[in-house]
C-alpha positions as a Markdown table, in Angstrom:
| # | Residue | x | y | z |
|---|---|---|---|---|
| 1 | Unk | 129.3 | 87.0 | 65.4 |
| 2 | Unk | 125.8 | 85.7 | 65.5 |
| 3 | Unk | 123.3 | 87.1 | 68.0 |
| 4 | Unk | 120.4 | 85.1 | 69.0 |
| 5 | Unk | 117.0 | 86.2 | 67.8 |
| 6 | Unk | 115.1 | 88.3 | 70.4 |
| 7 | Unk | 111.7 | 87.7 | 68.9 |
| 8 | Unk | 108.7 | 90.0 | 68.4 |
| 9 | Unk | 108.4 | 92.4 | 71.3 |
| 10 | Unk | 104.6 | 93.0 | 70.6 |
| 11 | Unk | 104.0 | 89.3 | 70.8 |
| 12 | Unk | 106.0 | 88.9 | 74.0 |
| 13 | Unk | 104.2 | 91.9 | 75.5 |
| 14 | Unk | 100.8 | 90.3 | 74.6 |
| 15 | Unk | 101.9 | 87.0 | 76.2 |
| 16 | Unk | 102.9 | 88.8 | 79.4 |
| 17 | Unk | 99.6 | 90.6 | 79.5 |
| 18 | Unk | 97.7 | 87.3 | 79.1 |
| 19 | Unk | 99.7 | 85.7 | 81.9 |
| 20 | Unk | 98.9 | 88.6 | 84.2 |
| 21 | Unk | 95.3 | 88.5 | 83.5 |
| 22 | Unk | 95.0 | 84.8 | 84.1 |
| 23 | Unk | 96.9 | 85.2 | 87.4 |
| 24 | Unk | 95.1 | 88.4 | 88.5 |
| 25 | Unk | 92.5 | 86.6 | 90.9 |
| 26 | Unk | 95.4 | 84.8 | 92.6 |
| 27 | Unk | 97.4 | 87.9 | 93.0 |
| 28 | Unk | 94.5 | 89.8 | 94.5 |
| 29 | Unk | 93.8 | 87.0 | 96.8 |
| 30 | Unk | 97.4 | 86.8 | 98.0 |
| 31 | Unk | 97.4 | 90.6 | 98.8 |
| 32 | Unk | 94.1 | 90.2 | 100.5 |
| 33 | Unk | 95.6 | 87.3 | 102.7 |
| 34 | Unk | 98.6 | 89.5 | 103.7 |
| 35 | Unk | 96.4 | 92.4 | 104.3 |
| 36 | Unk | 94.0 | 90.5 | 106.5 |
| 37 | Unk | 96.7 | 89.3 | 108.6 |
| 38 | Unk | 98.3 | 92.6 | 109.0 |
| 39 | Unk | 95.0 | 94.5 | 109.5 |
| 40 | Unk | 93.5 | 92.1 | 112.1 |
| 41 | Unk | 96.9 | 91.4 | 113.7 |
| 42 | Unk | 97.4 | 95.2 | 114.1 |
| 43 | Unk | 93.9 | 95.5 | 115.6 |
| 44 | Unk | 94.6 | 92.7 | 118.1 |
| 45 | Unk | 97.8 | 94.5 | 118.9 |
| 46 | Unk | 96.0 | 97.7 | 119.6 |
| 47 | Unk | 93.4 | 95.9 | 121.6 |
| 48 | Unk | 96.2 | 94.4 | 123.8 |
| 49 | Unk | 97.7 | 97.9 | 124.2 |
| 50 | Unk | 94.4 | 99.5 | 125.1 |
| 51 | Unk | 93.2 | 96.6 | 127.5 |
| 52 | Unk | 96.6 | 95.4 | 128.7 |
| 53 | Unk | 95.7 | 91.9 | 127.8 |
| 54 | Unk | 99.0 | 91.0 | 126.0 |
| 55 | Unk | 99.3 | 88.7 | 123.9 |
| 56 | Unk | 95.8 | 87.4 | 123.6 |
| 57 | Unk | 94.4 | 90.1 | 121.3 |
| 58 | Unk | 97.4 | 89.8 | 119.0 |
| 59 | Unk | 97.0 | 86.0 | 118.8 |
| 60 | Unk | 93.3 | 86.2 | 118.2 |
| 61 | Unk | 93.8 | 88.9 | 115.6 |
| 62 | Unk | 96.5 | 86.9 | 113.8 |
| 63 | Unk | 94.4 | 83.7 | 113.9 |
| 64 | Unk | 91.3 | 85.6 | 112.5 |
| 65 | Unk | 93.5 | 87.2 | 109.8 |
| 66 | Unk | 94.8 | 83.8 | 108.8 |
| 67 | Unk | 91.3 | 82.2 | 108.7 |
| 68 | Unk | 89.7 | 85.0 | 106.7 |
| 69 | Unk | 92.8 | 85.4 | 104.4 |
| 70 | Unk | 93.0 | 81.6 | 103.6 |
| 71 | Unk | 89.2 | 81.4 | 103.2 |
| 72 | Unk | 89.4 | 84.2 | 100.6 |
| 73 | Unk | 92.3 | 82.4 | 98.9 |
| 74 | Unk | 90.4 | 79.2 | 98.7 |
| 75 | Unk | 87.4 | 80.8 | 97.3 |
| 76 | Unk | 89.6 | 82.5 | 94.6 |
| 77 | Unk | 91.3 | 79.3 | 93.7 |
| 78 | Unk | 88.0 | 77.4 | 93.2 |
| 79 | Unk | 86.9 | 79.9 | 90.5 |
């Protein structure tokens, strides 16, 4: 029975590392987007809990997180 050739593992590993290095700025920006949304949304939620102003702090925090996160993503994609 003929098995298909797997190829050179060292060359495949190098190709994977090259792909990850090229994608690194976008990966970091996507984590920053999620982090900004969670952090500022959580801050807005805590502000609502403290000031009993539900849901305005949460909405403001989520919008600020979206704007900051997408701004960071756009800057990263322009590089």
